[in-house]
Amino acid sequence: EVQVVESGGGLVQPGGSLRLACAASGITFSNYWMSWVRQAPGKGLEWVANIKPDGSEKYYVDSVKGRFTISRDNAKNSLYLQMNSLRGEDTAVYYCAGGRTCGWWGQGTPVTVSS
Amino acid sequence: DVVLTQSPLSLPVTLGQPASISCRSSQSLVHSDGNTYLNWFQQRPGQSPRRLIYKVSNRDSGVPDRFSGSGSGTDFTLKISRVEAEDVGVYYCMQGTHWPPLTFGPGTKVDIK
């Protein structure tokens, strides 16, 4: 059974930084594209970024380019999202999702950007 | 970017009756490899999203066969043959053909009349 567990969310001031982590089990992690998808309070789903299985390619939604960095450690079956220069509009639940088209999801970790 | 439009945005249904959700794309979702990467997700209240259907019509493991997907090009449909109480939630279509970015539809909220 695939399990995905996110961590690292919390309350941060505007302009601050946060690093999210996602630990996966039950799959050969190094075979899969991985994504971060977020959901602002009461809103729909927004893809944020994804990364190729070997980490050689990374893609981002325009609104986070230059501020967020996705990375992975296949030896640790882990995915990360370094978020810098955070804004109020980044407030959301952040989900880790596996596979090219998000076949499995974690429970999410909430990020609140507020002073 | 590809824009996905869903209709209706709100769908009150009667238990045991069928339900249908439409997803329309701003451009054809046929990939150069011949596949159409249109997927459907269910998000029950208070839960994470769950993929139901991938590549238009393929049910994910464990998804009841009352859920079916169809369509081609720019027009797609998710059907529930007989709605059950556990089907309440928000349903999203998502395209993975023309990316980045991967894009989701706005969501259709299904609840019981």
mmCIF file of C-alpha atoms in Angstrom:
data_model
loop_
_atom_site.group_PDB
_atom_site.id
_atom_site.type_symbol
_atom_site.label_atom_id
_atom_site.label_comp_id
_atom_site.label_asym_id
_atom_site.label_seq_id
_atom_site.Cartn_x
_atom_site.Cartn_y
_atom_site.Cartn_z
ATOM 1 C CA GLU A 1 0.000 0.000 0.000
ATOM 2 C CA VAL A 2 1.265 3.419 -0.966
ATOM 3 C CA GLN A 3 1.670 5.860 1.914
ATOM 4 C CA VAL A 4 2.611 9.502 1.588
ATOM 5 C CA VAL A 5 3.125 11.701 4.642
ATOM 6 C CA GLU A 6 3.772 15.428 4.491
ATOM 7 C CA SER A 7 5.295 17.545 7.243
ATOM 8 C CA GLY A 8 6.779 20.964 7.845
ATOM 9 C CA GLY A 9 3.751 23.217 7.559
ATOM 10 C CA GLY A 10 2.945 25.964 10.021
ATOM 11 C CA LEU A 11 2.473 29.677 10.589
ATOM 12 C CA VAL A 12 5.012 32.004 9.026
ATOM 13 C CA GLN A 13 5.197 35.757 8.568
ATOM 14 C CA PRO A 14 5.061 37.341 5.115
ATOM 15 C CA GLY A 15 8.508 37.279 3.580
ATOM 16 C CA GLY A 16 9.480 34.246 5.629
ATOM 17 C CA SER A 17 10.545 30.752 4.616
ATOM 18 C CA LEU A 18 9.354 27.225 5.216
ATOM 19 C CA ARG A 19 10.522 23.804 4.059
ATOM 20 C CA LEU A 20 7.969 21.095 3.464
ATOM 21 C CA ALA A 21 8.852 17.425 3.360
ATOM 22 C CA CYS A 22 7.063 14.363 2.052
ATOM 23 C CA ALA A 23 7.978 10.777 2.887
ATOM 24 C CA ALA A 24 6.728 8.013 0.635
ATOM 25 C CA SER A 25 6.563 4.271 1.213
ATOM 26 C CA GLY A 26 5.093 1.274 -0.534
ATOM 27 C CA ILE A 27 6.424 2.347 -3.924
ATOM 28 C CA THR A 28 9.744 2.442 -5.749
ATOM 29 C CA PHE A 29 9.994 6.183 -5.169
ATOM 30 C CA SER A 30 12.826 6.709 -7.628
ATOM 31 C CA ASN A 31 10.596 5.571 -10.523
ATOM 32 C CA TYR A 32 8.003 8.309 -10.174
ATOM 33 C CA TRP A 33 7.445 11.944 -10.966
ATOM 34 C CA MET A 34 6.370 13.753 -7.812
ATOM 35 C CA SER A 35 4.293 16.906 -7.437
ATOM 36 C CA TRP A 36 3.233 19.473 -4.895
ATOM 37 C CA VAL A 37 -0.391 20.595 -5.188
ATOM 38 C CA ARG A 38 -1.997 23.192 -2.947
ATOM 39 C CA GLN A 39 -5.502 24.146 -1.916
ATOM 40 C CA ALA A 40 -6.250 27.567 -0.484
ATOM 41 C CA PRO A 41 -9.016 27.702 2.150
ATOM 42 C CA GLY A 42 -12.370 27.005 0.515
ATOM 43 C CA LYS A 43 -10.821 26.925 -2.956
ATOM 44 C CA GLY A 44 -9.925 24.376 -5.610
ATOM 45 C CA LEU A 45 -6.744 22.502 -6.384
ATOM 46 C CA GLU A 46 -3.663 24.232 -7.824
ATOM 47 C CA TRP A 47 -0.587 22.384 -9.076
ATOM 48 C CA VAL A 48 2.548 24.043 -7.717
ATOM 49 C CA ALA A 49 5.565 22.111 -8.970
ATOM 50 C CA ASN A 50 6.808 18.714 -10.066
ATOM 51 C CA ILE A 51 10.113 16.900 -10.454
ATOM 52 C CA LYS A 52 11.339 14.110 -12.680
ATOM 53 C CA PRO A 53 12.236 10.733 -11.101
ATOM 54 C CA ASP A 54 15.972 11.423 -11.276
ATOM 55 C CA GLY A 55 15.571 15.058 -10.246
ATOM 56 C CA SER A 56 17.000 16.381 -13.514
ATOM 57 C CA GLU A 57 13.899 18.348 -14.511
ATOM 58 C CA LYS A 58 11.745 20.611 -12.369
ATOM 59 C CA TYR A 59 8.703 22.649 -13.316
ATOM 60 C CA TYR A 60 6.752 25.334 -11.477
ATOM 61 C CA VAL A 61 3.542 27.309 -11.741
ATOM 62 C CA ASP A 62 4.363 30.905 -12.679
ATOM 63 C CA SER A 63 3.226 32.341 -9.344
ATOM 64 C CA VAL A 64 5.977 30.530 -7.393
ATOM 65 C CA LYS A 65 8.861 30.650 -9.861
ATOM 66 C CA GLY A 66 11.964 32.113 -8.254
ATOM 67 C CA ARG A 67 10.531 31.675 -4.748
ATOM 68 C CA PHE A 68 9.894 27.931 -4.380
ATOM 69 C CA THR A 69 12.310 25.071 -5.053
ATOM 70 C CA ILE A 70 11.286 21.442 -5.390
ATOM 71 C CA SER A 71 13.839 18.724 -4.712
ATOM 72 C CA ARG A 72 14.021 15.045 -3.859
ATOM 73 C CA ASP A 73 16.272 12.509 -2.159
ATOM 74 C CA ASN A 74 15.618 9.110 -3.693
ATOM 75 C CA ALA A 75 17.839 7.384 -1.131
ATOM 76 C CA LYS A 76 15.442 8.635 1.565
ATOM 77 C CA ASN A 77 12.232 8.262 -0.490
ATOM 78 C CA SER A 78 11.588 11.903 0.209
ATOM 79 C CA LEU A 79 10.323 14.986 -1.602
ATOM 80 C CA TYR A 80 10.842 18.566 -0.477
ATOM 81 C CA LEU A 81 9.515 22.048 -1.174
ATOM 82 C CA GLN A 82 11.615 24.998 -0.064
ATOM 83 C CA MET A 83 9.362 28.045 0.068
ATOM 84 C CA ASN A 84 10.946 31.502 0.347
ATOM 85 C CA SER A 85 9.542 35.036 0.226
ATOM 86 C CA LEU A 86 6.169 33.715 1.300
ATOM 87 C CA ARG A 87 3.049 35.777 0.651
ATOM 88 C CA GLY A 88 -0.473 35.719 2.014
ATOM 89 C CA GLU A 89 -1.705 34.113 -1.172
ATOM 90 C CA ASP A 90 0.535 31.117 -0.477
ATOM 91 C CA THR A 91 -1.699 30.192 2.461
ATOM 92 C CA ALA A 92 -3.027 26.726 1.670
ATOM 93 C CA VAL A 93 -2.915 23.048 2.454
ATOM 94 C CA TYR A 94 0.019 21.613 0.542
ATOM 95 C CA TYR A 95 -0.296 18.076 -0.759
ATOM 96 C CA CYS A 96 2.427 15.774 -1.984
ATOM 97 C CA ALA A 97 1.179 13.749 -4.948
ATOM 98 C CA GLY A 98 2.879 10.880 -6.734
ATOM 99 C CA GLY A 99 2.962 9.893 -10.381
ATOM 100 C CA ARG A 100 2.824 11.979 -13.541
ATOM 101 C CA THR A 101 -0.883 12.580 -13.069
ATOM 102 C CA CYS A 102 -1.089 12.510 -9.285
ATOM 103 C CA GLY A 103 -2.210 8.950 -8.724
ATOM 104 C CA TRP A 104 -1.709 9.050 -4.965
ATOM 105 C CA TRP A 105 -1.802 11.813 -2.378
ATOM 106 C CA GLY A 106 -0.786 12.514 1.179
ATOM 107 C CA GLN A 107 -3.001 13.998 3.863
ATOM 108 C CA GLY A 108 -1.580 17.477 3.340
ATOM 109 C CA THR A 109 0.232 19.961 5.565
ATOM 110 C CA PRO A 110 -1.238 23.432 6.236
ATOM 111 C CA VAL A 111 0.766 26.574 5.598
ATOM 112 C CA THR A 112 -0.476 29.920 6.916
ATOM 113 C CA VAL A 113 1.286 33.117 5.925
ATOM 114 C CA SER A 114 0.208 35.911 8.213
ATOM 115 C CA SER A 115 1.618 38.571 10.489
ATOM 116 C CA ASP B 1 -2.196 27.422 -20.346
ATOM 117 C CA VAL B 2 -5.026 24.934 -20.790
ATOM 118 C CA VAL B 3 -8.248 26.061 -19.113
ATOM 119 C CA LEU B 4 -10.686 23.413 -17.924
ATOM 120 C CA THR B 5 -14.346 24.333 -17.448
ATOM 121 C CA GLN B 6 -16.685 22.106 -15.445
ATOM 122 C CA SER B 7 -20.457 22.056 -15.398
ATOM 123 C CA PRO B 8 -22.447 22.140 -13.342
ATOM 124 C CA LEU B 9 -20.497 23.635 -10.452
ATOM 125 C CA SER B 10 -23.109 22.367 -8.011
ATOM 126 C CA LEU B 11 -25.007 19.111 -8.423
ATOM 127 C CA PRO B 12 -27.718 18.071 -5.946
ATOM 128 C CA VAL B 13 -28.532 14.425 -6.545
ATOM 129 C CA THR B 14 -31.009 11.861 -5.296
ATOM 130 C CA LEU B 15 -29.609 8.693 -3.780
ATOM 131 C CA GLY B 16 -29.735 5.855 -6.272
ATOM 132 C CA GLN B 17 -30.082 8.169 -9.247
ATOM 133 C CA PRO B 18 -27.408 8.820 -11.905
ATOM 134 C CA ALA B 19 -25.216 11.905 -12.018
ATOM 135 C CA SER B 20 -23.065 13.408 -14.736
ATOM 136 C CA ILE B 21 -20.317 16.056 -14.696
ATOM 137 C CA SER B 22 -18.919 17.712 -17.794
ATOM 138 C CA CYS B 23 -15.350 18.929 -18.271
ATOM 139 C CA ARG B 24 -14.438 21.005 -21.302
ATOM 140 C CA SER B 25 -10.896 21.974 -22.287
ATOM 141 C CA SER B 26 -9.730 25.131 -24.046
ATOM 142 C CA GLN B 27 -7.745 22.943 -26.444
ATOM 143 C CA SER B 28 -7.559 19.330 -27.505
ATOM 144 C CA LEU B 29 -6.070 17.060 -24.851
ATOM 145 C CA VAL B 30 -4.739 14.491 -27.307
ATOM 146 C CA HIS B 31 -0.991 14.179 -26.659
ATOM 147 C CA SER B 32 1.523 13.662 -29.434
ATOM 148 C CA ASP B 33 1.998 10.127 -28.066
ATOM 149 C CA GLY B 34 -1.656 9.378 -28.871
ATOM 150 C CA ASN B 35 -2.850 9.326 -25.270
ATOM 151 C CA THR B 36 -5.332 11.748 -23.746
ATOM 152 C CA TYR B 37 -4.259 12.710 -20.236
ATOM 153 C CA LEU B 38 -7.573 13.720 -18.724
ATOM 154 C CA ASN B 39 -8.112 12.572 -15.162
ATOM 155 C CA TRP B 40 -10.857 12.816 -12.569
ATOM 156 C CA PHE B 41 -10.434 13.279 -8.823
ATOM 157 C CA GLN B 42 -12.816 13.013 -5.892
ATOM 158 C CA GLN B 43 -12.368 15.004 -2.704
ATOM 159 C CA ARG B 44 -14.698 13.977 0.091
ATOM 160 C CA PRO B 45 -15.344 16.528 2.859
ATOM 161 C CA GLY B 46 -12.283 16.871 5.087
ATOM 162 C CA GLN B 47 -10.217 14.440 3.030
ATOM 163 C CA SER B 48 -7.366 14.562 0.533
ATOM 164 C CA PRO B 49 -8.133 14.264 -3.161
ATOM 165 C CA ARG B 50 -8.219 10.776 -4.641
ATOM 166 C CA ARG B 51 -7.795 9.953 -8.314
ATOM 167 C CA LEU B 52 -10.764 8.028 -9.703
ATOM 168 C CA ILE B 53 -10.115 7.950 -13.440
ATOM 169 C CA TYR B 54 -6.973 8.356 -15.531
ATOM 170 C CA LYS B 55 -6.558 8.792 -19.285
ATOM 171 C CA VAL B 56 -10.266 9.537 -19.791
ATOM 172 C CA SER B 57 -11.797 6.194 -18.916
ATOM 173 C CA ASN B 58 -9.486 4.007 -16.800
ATOM 174 C CA ARG B 59 -10.656 3.442 -13.232
ATOM 175 C CA ASP B 60 -8.031 3.456 -10.518
ATOM 176 C CA SER B 61 -7.705 0.438 -8.258
ATOM 177 C CA GLY B 62 -10.506 0.216 -5.705
ATOM 178 C CA VAL B 63 -12.795 2.665 -7.493
ATOM 179 C CA PRO B 64 -16.361 1.312 -7.690
ATOM 180 C CA ASP B 65 -17.581 0.475 -11.169
ATOM 181 C CA ARG B 66 -20.502 2.894 -10.800
ATOM 182 C CA PHE B 67 -17.933 5.560 -11.766
ATOM 183 C CA SER B 68 -17.117 5.858 -15.453
ATOM 184 C CA GLY B 69 -15.301 8.349 -17.636
ATOM 185 C CA SER B 70 -15.735 9.093 -21.305
ATOM 186 C CA GLY B 71 -15.014 11.692 -23.933
ATOM 187 C CA SER B 72 -12.420 12.798 -26.418
ATOM 188 C CA GLY B 73 -10.641 15.872 -27.724
ATOM 189 C CA THR B 74 -12.007 18.725 -25.649
ATOM 190 C CA ASP B 75 -15.187 17.268 -24.112
ATOM 191 C CA PHE B 76 -15.205 14.789 -21.256
ATOM 192 C CA THR B 77 -17.749 13.371 -18.827
ATOM 193 C CA LEU B 78 -17.672 11.668 -15.448
ATOM 194 C CA LYS B 79 -20.765 9.585 -14.724
ATOM 195 C CA ILE B 80 -21.977 7.994 -11.525
ATOM 196 C CA SER B 81 -24.540 5.338 -12.414
ATOM 197 C CA ARG B 82 -26.270 5.291 -9.017
ATOM 198 C CA VAL B 83 -25.230 7.852 -6.438
ATOM 199 C CA GLU B 84 -24.467 6.627 -2.940
ATOM 200 C CA ALA B 85 -24.086 8.700 0.219
ATOM 201 C CA GLU B 86 -20.287 8.219 0.204
ATOM 202 C CA ASP B 87 -20.079 9.955 -3.194
ATOM 203 C CA VAL B 88 -20.730 13.369 -1.637
ATOM 204 C CA GLY B 89 -17.809 15.708 -2.236
ATOM 205 C CA VAL B 90 -16.109 17.810 -4.880
ATOM 206 C CA TYR B 91 -15.036 16.347 -8.210
ATOM 207 C CA TYR B 92 -12.196 17.832 -10.256
ATOM 208 C CA CYS B 93 -10.983 17.123 -13.756
ATOM 209 C CA MET B 94 -7.275 17.612 -14.437
ATOM 210 C CA GLN B 95 -5.264 17.616 -17.639
ATOM 211 C CA GLY B 96 -1.718 16.294 -17.946
ATOM 212 C CA THR B 97 -1.296 16.657 -21.708
ATOM 213 C CA HIS B 98 -0.083 20.243 -22.130
ATOM 214 C CA TRP B 99 2.172 21.050 -19.212
ATOM 215 C CA PRO B 100 3.600 22.802 -17.385
ATOM 216 C CA PRO B 101 1.371 23.712 -15.772
ATOM 217 C CA LEU B 102 -0.818 20.764 -14.924
ATOM 218 C CA THR B 103 -4.264 22.331 -14.616
ATOM 219 C CA PHE B 104 -7.410 21.446 -12.722
ATOM 220 C CA GLY B 105 -11.008 22.365 -13.360
ATOM 221 C CA PRO B 106 -12.814 24.523 -10.778
ATOM 222 C CA GLY B 107 -14.565 21.553 -9.194
ATOM 223 C CA THR B 108 -18.155 20.308 -9.054
ATOM 224 C CA LYS B 109 -19.759 19.961 -5.640
ATOM 225 C CA VAL B 110 -22.005 16.907 -5.392
ATOM 226 C CA ASP B 111 -24.433 16.678 -2.494
ATOM 227 C CA ILE B 112 -27.641 14.837 -1.667
ATOM 228 C CA LYS B 113 -31.003 16.482 -2.234
#
